[in-house]
Amino acid sequence: EAQVTQNPRYLITVTGKKLTVTCSQNMNHEYMSWYRQDPGLGLRQIYYSMNVEVTDKGDVPEGYKVSRKEKRNFPLILESPSPNQTSLYFCASSLTGGANVLTFGAGSRLTVL
Amino acid sequence: AQSVSQHNHHVILSEAASLELGCNYSYGGTVNLFWYVQYPGQHLQLLLKYFSGDPLVKGIKGFEAEFIKSKFSFNLRKPSVQWSDTAEYFCAVNGGWSYNTDKLIFGTGTRLQVFP
């Protein structure tokens, strides 16, 4: 089944404790992206990747890092999480080139205490 | 900056009522438009999309949307809602960007509650 898989789905952590949210897709998609969803703000893009080793900032990149060493994986790294990063995170992927439909993962709900 | 506005933040309907959710975007170029739905506790799923052609597009589960270029709008409609339509609905636009090609700009969402 074609899908985007995120882990963990739920995580409670404390300020400053590094964490990684993994994202993997099995559709051979070139484009991958991370969004965060907050009440009243909708979804906002954190980082994106056009292909392997090509990543760039989205609209809200502060406090996050990403890497794209393999086509299928696009982990989101929080080096020193803070409470304002408490949010619902979605990974998404698509065939690149525009006018393509993003396929979303199931979401990862992160709470930073 | 490009933006998407969804004016209805919370809509409450009875089953069989008609639904229309508003979506307006601010971008002067060619756009691709989407409606996504998020059922409670689930990920976003595509309801329908508009890339070109007939401005009235039909999606899954009886939903449809009309692209009105002159009004920069892409409103979502359903003639008769069901309890199972309870969800959050997001309008999104892709502006044919030359880079970050598949980026979507989302509206803030509309929470729909349907009561039996």
XYZ file of N, CA and C in Angstrom:
687
model
N 0.847 -1.200 0.000
C 0.000 0.000 0.000
C 0.881 1.248 0.000
N 0.552 2.173 -0.904
C 1.284 3.430 -0.989
C 0.984 4.274 0.247
N 2.028 4.682 0.930
C 1.771 5.452 2.138
C 3.009 6.221 2.605
N 2.721 7.159 3.504
C 3.747 7.909 4.215
C 3.638 7.501 5.679
N 4.740 7.035 6.233
C 4.737 6.512 7.592
C 5.555 7.412 8.509
N 4.943 7.832 9.586
C 5.622 8.681 10.570
C 5.716 7.954 11.904
N 6.822 8.194 12.591
C 6.977 7.675 13.953
C 7.821 8.636 14.782
N 7.488 8.792 16.073
C 6.334 8.204 16.748
C 5.050 8.951 16.433
N 3.933 8.355 16.733
C 2.646 9.021 16.535
C 2.353 9.980 17.682
N 2.812 9.627 18.848
C 2.609 10.471 20.032
C 3.902 10.500 20.831
N 4.229 11.684 21.329
C 5.448 11.802 22.121
C 5.305 12.953 23.101
N 5.648 12.678 24.345
C 5.751 13.726 25.357
C 7.203 13.784 25.776
N 7.788 14.958 25.729
C 9.187 15.106 26.080
C 9.365 16.369 26.918
N 10.596 16.617 27.299
C 10.889 17.796 28.120
C 11.779 18.758 27.336
N 11.733 19.984 27.746
C 12.518 21.023 27.092
C 13.983 20.642 27.011
N 14.549 20.781 25.820
C 15.974 20.563 25.635
C 16.401 19.157 25.286
N 15.496 18.206 25.338
C 15.876 16.819 25.049
C 15.691 16.531 23.559
N 16.796 16.355 22.869
C 16.765 16.166 21.423
C 15.853 15.023 21.015
N 15.113 15.242 19.936
C 14.272 14.159 19.434
C 14.202 14.204 17.906
N 13.876 13.056 17.344
C 13.739 12.919 15.894
C 12.401 12.268 15.583
N 11.697 12.844 14.651
C 10.476 12.247 14.132
C 10.798 11.707 12.742
N 10.605 10.425 12.559
C 10.962 9.830 11.274
C 9.796 9.899 10.304
N 10.148 9.923 9.025
C 9.152 9.925 7.952
C 9.701 9.089 6.812
N 8.888 8.166 6.332
C 9.308 7.307 5.236
C 8.155 7.134 4.260
N 8.483 7.184 2.957
C 7.450 6.968 1.938
C 7.903 5.870 0.989
N 6.935 5.109 0.491
C 7.252 3.968 -0.373
C 6.757 4.172 -1.800
N 6.638 5.413 -2.220
C 6.084 5.720 -3.534
C 7.130 6.274 -4.500
N 8.379 6.264 -4.091
C 9.455 6.798 -4.916
C 9.252 8.286 -5.256
N 8.628 8.986 -4.321
C 8.393 10.411 -4.522
C 9.680 11.200 -4.342
N 9.830 12.219 -5.160
C 11.011 13.077 -5.041
C 10.826 14.174 -3.998
N 9.620 14.712 -3.930
C 9.352 15.855 -3.055
C 8.837 15.372 -1.717
N 9.429 15.890 -0.632
C 8.944 15.603 0.704
C 8.933 16.886 1.516
N 8.056 16.922 2.505
C 7.877 18.167 3.248
C 7.347 17.872 4.636
N 7.624 18.770 5.553
C 7.068 18.717 6.904
C 6.194 19.944 7.140
N 5.044 19.701 7.754
C 4.137 20.764 8.160
C 3.839 20.609 9.649
N 3.520 21.723 10.275
C 2.968 21.667 11.618
C 1.578 22.273 11.590
N 0.707 21.675 12.396
C -0.683 22.122 12.449
C -0.982 22.646 13.835
N -1.429 23.877 13.907
C -1.776 24.504 15.179
C -3.172 25.098 15.089
N -3.930 25.041 16.163
C -5.311 25.558 16.137
C -5.351 27.013 15.689
N -6.239 27.291 14.764
C -6.401 28.661 14.285
C -5.358 29.120 13.293
N -4.361 28.292 13.057
C -3.290 28.668 12.122
C -3.228 27.743 10.915
N -3.957 26.665 10.931
C -3.903 25.724 9.815
C -2.579 24.986 9.786
N -2.146 24.606 8.607
C -0.871 23.913 8.430
C 0.155 24.867 7.848
N 1.327 24.832 8.419
C 2.403 25.689 7.935
C 3.621 24.835 7.632
N 4.287 25.148 6.545
C 5.411 24.337 6.110
C 6.665 24.656 6.916
N 7.339 23.612 7.368
C 8.556 23.779 8.166
C 9.788 23.686 7.264
N 9.931 22.579 6.583
C 11.033 22.339 5.659
C 10.511 21.514 4.497
N 11.260 21.548 3.413
C 10.916 20.711 2.289
C 12.191 20.210 1.625
N 11.996 19.189 0.776
C 13.119 18.622 0.048
C 12.666 18.289 -1.366
N 13.381 18.819 -2.331
C 13.030 18.557 -3.728
C 13.579 17.220 -4.206
N 14.628 16.736 -3.544
C 15.213 15.448 -3.911
C 16.309 15.119 -2.908
N 16.977 14.017 -3.110
C 18.038 13.607 -2.188
C 19.091 14.703 -2.083
N 19.463 14.996 -0.852
C 20.491 15.995 -0.538
C 20.079 17.426 -0.900
N 18.812 17.644 -1.216
C 18.325 18.994 -1.530
C 17.215 19.343 -0.558
N 17.536 20.181 0.428
C 16.534 20.597 1.405
C 16.551 22.111 1.526
N 15.452 22.651 1.989
C 15.375 24.106 2.160
C 14.283 24.449 3.157
N 14.384 25.666 3.675
C 13.452 26.123 4.690
C 12.085 26.417 4.103
N 11.067 26.129 4.916
C 9.725 26.547 4.581
C 9.407 27.857 5.280
N 8.203 27.957 5.781
C 7.761 29.212 6.392
C 8.101 29.333 7.877
N 8.226 28.216 8.561
C 8.489 28.242 10.006
C 9.602 27.277 10.380
N 10.832 27.502 9.920
C 11.900 26.526 10.124
C 12.648 26.626 11.456
N 12.412 27.712 12.211
C 13.225 27.938 13.411
C 13.062 26.809 14.413
N 14.186 26.277 14.870
C 14.178 25.225 15.876
C 14.145 23.816 15.310
N 14.165 23.702 14.003
C 14.076 22.399 13.353
C 15.258 22.184 12.411
N 15.574 20.919 12.189
C 16.526 20.518 11.166
C 15.942 19.333 10.428
N 16.422 19.132 9.213
C 16.017 17.965 8.438
C 17.230 17.433 7.700
N 17.078 16.229 7.173
C 18.103 15.680 6.281
C 17.413 14.808 5.247
N 18.071 14.630 4.111
C 17.506 13.767 3.067
C 18.654 12.995 2.441
N 19.070 11.967 3.151
C 20.190 11.153 2.671
C 19.720 10.063 1.715
N 18.472 9.661 1.865
C 17.884 8.658 0.975
C 16.568 9.218 0.462
N 16.156 8.737 -0.679
C 14.947 9.267 -1.288
C 13.718 9.016 -0.419
N 13.649 7.887 0.239
C 12.440 7.505 0.933
C 12.305 8.137 2.317
N 13.388 8.614 2.914
C 13.344 9.078 4.302
C 13.587 10.577 4.429
N 12.862 11.185 5.351
C 12.994 12.634 5.556
C 12.727 12.938 7.032
N 13.674 12.666 7.903
C 13.455 12.880 9.334
C 13.445 14.355 9.726
N 12.646 14.647 10.730
C 12.568 15.993 11.308
C 13.252 15.943 12.676
N 14.220 16.820 12.867
C 15.025 16.811 14.082
C 14.769 18.078 14.879
N 14.478 17.887 16.168
C 14.373 19.005 17.090
C 15.560 18.901 18.036
N 16.551 19.733 17.817
C 17.796 19.631 18.581
C 17.566 19.974 20.062
N 16.799 20.990 20.321
C 16.527 21.417 21.694
C 15.075 21.889 21.769
N 14.162 20.939 21.903
C 12.733 21.286 21.837
C 12.332 22.286 22.919
N 11.390 23.127 22.570
C 10.831 24.090 23.506
C 9.307 23.955 23.483
N 8.635 24.442 24.531
C 7.173 24.290 24.606
C 6.430 24.838 23.385
N 6.967 25.867 22.725
C 6.259 26.409 21.561
C 6.345 25.492 20.344
N 7.035 24.377 20.490
C 7.057 23.375 19.427
C 6.048 22.257 19.692
N 5.285 22.407 20.745
C 4.161 21.500 20.972
C 3.176 21.687 19.832
N 2.923 20.615 19.088
C 2.118 20.750 17.892
C 1.828 19.371 17.309
N 1.041 19.377 16.241
C 0.785 18.176 15.460
C 1.577 18.302 14.167
N 2.417 17.317 13.896
C 3.326 17.388 12.759
C 2.910 16.382 11.688
N 2.943 16.854 10.441
C 2.625 15.997 9.310
C 3.773 15.998 8.311
N 4.131 14.802 7.879
C 5.042 14.638 6.771
C 4.204 14.389 5.518
N 4.677 14.879 4.392
C 3.945 14.698 3.140
C 4.934 14.482 2.007
N 4.475 13.816 0.956
C 5.341 13.601 -0.191
C 4.541 13.666 -1.478
N 5.245 13.891 -2.586
C 4.601 13.907 -3.895
C 5.670 13.754 -4.971
N 5.206 13.423 -6.167
C 6.075 13.512 -7.326
C 6.346 14.983 -7.560
N 7.542 15.350 -7.803
C 7.848 16.768 -7.888
C 7.430 17.332 -9.237
N 7.505 18.616 -9.381
C 7.189 19.253 -10.652
C 5.950 20.099 -10.624
N 5.344 20.229 -9.456
C 4.175 21.071 -9.355
C 2.905 20.362 -9.802
N 1.786 20.906 -9.409
C 0.471 20.368 -9.785
C 0.354 18.899 -9.419
N 0.964 18.550 -8.304
C 0.853 17.177 -7.841
C 0.177 17.140 -6.488
N -0.408 16.012 -6.184
C -1.143 15.879 -4.941
C -0.208 15.403 -3.844
N -0.219 16.112 -2.736
C 0.556 15.681 -1.581
C -0.160 14.534 -0.877
N 0.615 13.506 -0.529
C 0.117 12.419 0.299
C 0.658 12.636 1.704
N -0.236 12.644 2.680
C 0.160 12.959 4.050
C 0.304 11.707 4.893
N 1.203 11.789 5.860
C 1.296 10.776 6.886
C 0.188 10.961 7.917
N 0.150 10.065 8.882
C -0.925 10.048 9.881
C -0.759 11.108 10.959
N 0.405 11.726 11.023
C 0.619 12.794 11.994
C 1.350 12.308 13.235
N 2.105 13.219 13.822
C 2.822 12.945 15.071
C 2.503 14.068 16.042
N 1.864 13.696 17.151
C 1.487 14.724 18.131
C 2.589 14.823 19.168
N 3.226 15.987 19.213
C 4.367 16.205 20.096
C 3.990 17.190 21.185
N 4.290 16.824 22.418
C 4.105 17.729 23.556
C 5.454 17.940 24.213
N 5.846 19.195 24.360
C 7.105 19.542 25.019
C 6.782 20.233 26.339
N 7.209 19.640 27.435
C 6.896 20.192 28.762
C 7.995 21.114 29.255
N 2.140 38.650 0.402
C 2.367 37.211 0.509
C 1.075 36.469 0.174
N 1.258 35.289 -0.386
C 0.083 34.501 -0.728
C -0.610 34.032 0.547
N -1.923 33.976 0.501
C -2.657 33.498 1.663
C -3.960 32.866 1.220
N -4.522 32.080 2.123
C -5.807 31.436 1.891
C -6.702 31.747 3.081
N -7.909 32.190 2.813
C -8.845 32.542 3.875
C -10.036 31.611 3.870
N -10.324 31.061 5.013
C -11.546 30.294 5.193
C -12.358 31.035 6.249
N -13.461 31.591 5.839
C -14.189 32.509 6.706
C -15.037 31.793 7.741
N -15.431 30.566 7.452
C -16.235 29.804 8.400
C -15.293 28.992 9.260
N -15.213 29.328 10.534
C -14.298 28.583 11.399
C -14.964 27.344 11.977
N -16.249 27.463 12.260
C -16.972 26.359 12.880
C -18.388 26.377 12.326
N -18.786 25.273 11.740
C -20.114 25.163 11.153
C -20.834 23.983 11.793
N -22.058 24.216 12.211
C -22.863 23.158 12.828
C -24.110 22.974 11.982
N -24.349 21.741 11.560
C -25.493 21.441 10.701
C -26.212 20.187 11.179
N -27.436 20.080 10.796
C -28.179 18.832 10.988
C -28.019 17.984 9.736
N -28.141 16.681 9.917
C -28.076 15.787 8.762
C -29.081 16.212 7.710
N -28.697 16.071 6.457
C -29.499 16.389 5.273
C -29.459 17.869 4.911
N -28.870 18.689 5.770
C -28.741 20.104 5.415
C -27.695 20.261 4.319
N -27.778 21.372 3.607
C -26.788 21.648 2.567
C -25.601 22.383 3.173
N -24.462 22.178 2.538
C -23.211 22.730 3.055
C -22.541 23.587 1.993
N -22.035 24.729 2.415
C -21.131 25.492 1.576
C -20.067 26.109 2.467
N -18.826 25.795 2.196
C -17.696 26.348 2.938
C -16.916 27.276 2.007
N -16.655 28.471 2.510
C -15.992 29.462 1.684
C -14.479 29.348 1.720
N -13.848 29.655 0.600
C -12.396 29.687 0.503
C -12.019 30.763 -0.493
N -11.196 31.684 -0.058
C -10.659 32.711 -0.948
C -9.138 32.717 -0.835
N -8.486 32.977 -1.942
C -7.030 32.987 -1.930
C -6.540 34.305 -2.511
N -5.324 34.652 -2.140
C -4.729 35.871 -2.692
C -3.474 35.480 -3.443
N -3.610 35.393 -4.738
C -2.465 35.096 -5.610
C -2.899 35.368 -7.017
N -2.151 36.161 -7.732
C -2.595 36.605 -9.049
C -2.263 35.693 -10.193
N -1.429 34.695 -9.964
C -1.006 33.836 -11.055
C -1.867 32.591 -11.191
N -1.382 31.672 -11.985
C -2.064 30.397 -12.170
C -2.036 29.607 -10.868
N -3.154 29.034 -10.510
C -3.225 28.311 -9.247
C -3.762 26.902 -9.444
N -3.333 26.039 -8.565
C -3.940 24.718 -8.408
C -4.592 24.735 -7.035
N -5.815 24.261 -6.946
C -6.590 24.405 -5.718
C -7.025 23.050 -5.192
N -7.072 22.946 -3.883
C -7.353 21.671 -3.235
C -8.293 21.885 -2.047
N -9.061 20.848 -1.787
C -9.740 20.716 -0.505
C -9.310 19.389 0.110
N -8.834 19.482 1.349
C -8.479 18.300 2.113
C -9.441 18.178 3.288
N -9.658 16.942 3.736
C -10.493 16.694 4.895
C -9.683 15.915 5.928
N -9.919 16.258 7.181
C -9.247 15.571 8.284
C -10.310 15.080 9.253
N -10.582 13.781 9.220
C -11.533 13.195 10.164
C -10.864 13.108 11.533
N -11.652 13.103 12.591
C -11.074 13.116 13.940
C -9.998 12.064 14.126
N -8.821 12.523 14.523
C -7.716 11.616 14.797
C -7.022 11.037 13.587
N -7.365 11.525 12.419
C -6.773 10.947 11.201
C -5.945 11.970 10.438
N -5.272 11.489 9.396
C -4.443 12.372 8.586
C -5.293 13.069 7.529
N -4.703 13.997 6.860
C -5.403 14.718 5.807
C -5.588 13.827 4.589
N -6.796 13.909 4.039
C -7.102 13.166 2.819
C -7.624 14.140 1.777
N -7.285 13.891 0.545
C -7.727 14.756 -0.535
C -9.204 14.536 -0.829
N -9.966 15.623 -0.821
C -11.381 15.567 -1.206
C -11.534 15.796 -2.701
N -10.902 16.844 -3.179
C -10.963 17.178 -4.591
C -9.886 18.198 -4.922
N -9.664 18.364 -6.219
C -8.642 19.294 -6.670
C -9.060 19.930 -7.984
N -8.526 21.118 -8.211
C -8.722 21.801 -9.482
C -7.355 22.197 -10.021
N -7.080 21.756 -11.260
C -5.848 22.157 -11.922
C -6.166 23.049 -13.132
N -7.132 22.642 -13.906
C -7.517 23.407 -15.092
C -8.817 22.810 -15.629
N -9.387 23.479 -16.625
C -10.573 22.943 -17.283
C -11.851 23.375 -16.603
N -12.804 22.472 -16.546
C -14.123 22.754 -15.986
C -13.967 23.277 -14.565
N -14.465 24.490 -14.301
C -14.280 25.067 -12.961
C -15.123 24.387 -11.880
N -16.052 23.566 -12.272
C -16.839 22.821 -11.293
C -16.251 21.418 -11.196
N -15.671 21.135 -10.055
C -15.010 19.842 -9.889
C -15.745 19.006 -8.861
N -15.775 17.730 -9.122
C -16.440 16.801 -8.207
C -15.383 15.953 -7.525
N -15.624 15.709 -6.246
C -14.688 14.912 -5.486
C -15.351 13.682 -4.913
N -14.718 13.162 -3.878
C -15.252 11.970 -3.246
C -16.399 12.323 -2.311
N -17.203 11.331 -1.993
C -18.254 11.432 -0.990
C -19.285 12.512 -1.299
N -19.487 12.807 -2.550
C -20.529 13.738 -2.940
C -20.174 15.199 -2.842
N -18.928 15.511 -2.555
C -18.493 16.896 -2.474
C -18.173 17.446 -3.863
N -18.352 18.743 -4.000
C -17.967 19.433 -5.215
C -17.475 20.835 -4.853
N -16.747 21.446 -5.760
C -16.247 22.800 -5.525
C -16.240 23.548 -6.836
N -16.421 24.851 -6.733
C -16.442 25.685 -7.925
C -15.344 26.725 -7.855
N -14.539 26.767 -8.884
C -13.470 27.754 -8.989
C -14.031 28.971 -9.720
N -14.021 30.107 -9.060
C -14.441 31.355 -9.695
C -13.230 32.272 -9.708
N -12.603 32.350 -10.859
C -11.332 33.059 -10.972
C -11.479 34.541 -10.628
N -12.573 35.140 -11.066
C -12.766 36.572 -10.852
C -12.943 36.917 -9.383
N -13.365 35.940 -8.606
C -13.573 36.172 -7.173
C -12.460 35.541 -6.333
N -11.490 34.945 -6.970
C -10.409 34.254 -6.264
C -11.003 33.284 -5.229
N -12.015 32.550 -5.631
C -12.691 31.689 -4.671
C -12.738 30.245 -5.154
N -12.863 29.359 -4.194
C -12.954 27.917 -4.468
C -13.794 27.312 -3.353
N -15.085 27.561 -3.409
C -15.982 27.137 -2.337
C -16.358 25.673 -2.460
N -16.457 25.043 -1.317
C -16.809 23.622 -1.239
C -18.290 23.479 -0.947
N -18.930 22.519 -1.622
C -20.370 22.340 -1.425
C -20.718 20.853 -1.309
N -21.807 20.615 -0.616
C -22.405 19.280 -0.589
C -23.893 19.478 -0.367
N -24.732 18.868 -1.195
C -26.176 19.125 -1.124
C -26.816 18.621 0.167
N -26.291 17.525 0.715
C -26.934 16.906 1.871
C -25.862 16.229 2.722
N -25.572 16.810 3.865
C -24.483 16.270 4.678
C -24.960 15.107 5.527
N -23.983 14.299 5.923
C -24.244 13.152 6.794
C -23.426 13.304 8.067
N -23.831 12.571 9.080
C -23.107 12.616 10.354
C -21.630 12.286 10.137
N -21.351 11.383 9.195
C -19.977 10.960 8.934
C -19.129 12.050 8.262
N -19.747 13.149 7.892
C -18.982 14.270 7.324
C -18.365 15.152 8.402
N -18.659 14.866 9.644
C -18.049 15.611 10.745
C -16.534 15.500 10.648
N -15.879 16.638 10.507
C -14.437 16.647 10.250
C -13.972 18.096 10.178
N -12.676 18.241 9.963
C -12.134 19.572 9.687
C -11.745 19.626 8.204
N -12.068 20.728 7.577
C -11.868 20.878 6.139
C -10.878 22.006 5.874
N -9.910 21.699 5.029
C -8.869 22.669 4.714
C -8.847 22.956 3.222
N -8.846 24.217 2.910
C -8.627 24.666 1.547
C -7.132 24.955 1.380
N -6.579 24.665 0.220
C -5.142 24.893 0.011
C -4.890 25.301 -1.428
N -3.836 26.063 -1.615
C -3.496 26.544 -2.951
C -2.028 26.267 -3.240
N -1.782 25.877 -4.471
C -0.419 25.795 -4.996
C -0.335 26.787 -6.135
N 0.639 27.683 -6.070
C 0.694 28.779 -7.028
C 1.606 28.550 -8.203
N 1.896 27.276 -8.493
C 2.775 27.021 -9.622
C 4.164 27.579 -9.393
N 4.633 27.469 -8.157
C 5.936 28.049 -7.813
C 7.039 27.453 -8.670
N 8.021 28.266 -8.974
C 9.138 27.784 -9.775
C 10.084 26.945 -8.927
N 10.073 27.166 -7.620
C 10.860 26.329 -6.723
C 9.939 25.957 -5.582
N 10.332 24.976 -4.779
C 9.398 24.450 -3.769
C 8.063 24.155 -4.461
N 8.179 23.395 -5.538
C 7.091 23.305 -6.513
C 5.784 22.765 -5.944
N 5.880 21.903 -4.959
C 4.669 21.261 -4.481
C 4.186 21.821 -3.146
N 4.697 22.983 -2.776
C 4.257 23.604 -1.525
C 2.783 23.959 -1.608
N 2.077 23.674 -0.534
C 0.693 24.103 -0.406
C 0.599 25.162 0.682
N -0.184 26.189 0.405
C -0.525 27.168 1.432
C -1.943 26.847 1.870
N -2.097 26.617 3.157
C -3.371 26.170 3.698
C -4.134 27.312 4.345
N -5.435 27.191 4.291
C -6.281 28.030 5.122
C -6.267 27.516 6.549
N -6.956 28.238 7.431
C -6.927 27.878 8.849
C -7.880 26.745 9.186
N -8.678 26.330 8.232
C -9.550 25.185 8.452
C -10.941 25.575 8.907
N -11.906 24.716 8.604
C -13.290 24.867 9.064
C -13.700 23.575 9.732
N -14.116 23.702 10.973
C -14.590 22.518 11.685
C -16.075 22.354 11.428
N -16.449 21.231 10.867
C -17.847 20.925 10.587
C -18.347 19.872 11.565
N -19.445 20.198 12.219
C -20.114 19.222 13.075
C -21.494 18.982 12.516
N -21.807 17.714 12.306
C -23.114 17.337 11.787
C -23.815 16.504 12.847
N -25.017 16.934 13.205
C -25.796 16.224 14.220
C -26.911 15.436 13.565
N -27.149 14.224 14.093
C -28.202 13.380 13.511
C -29.579 14.036 13.660
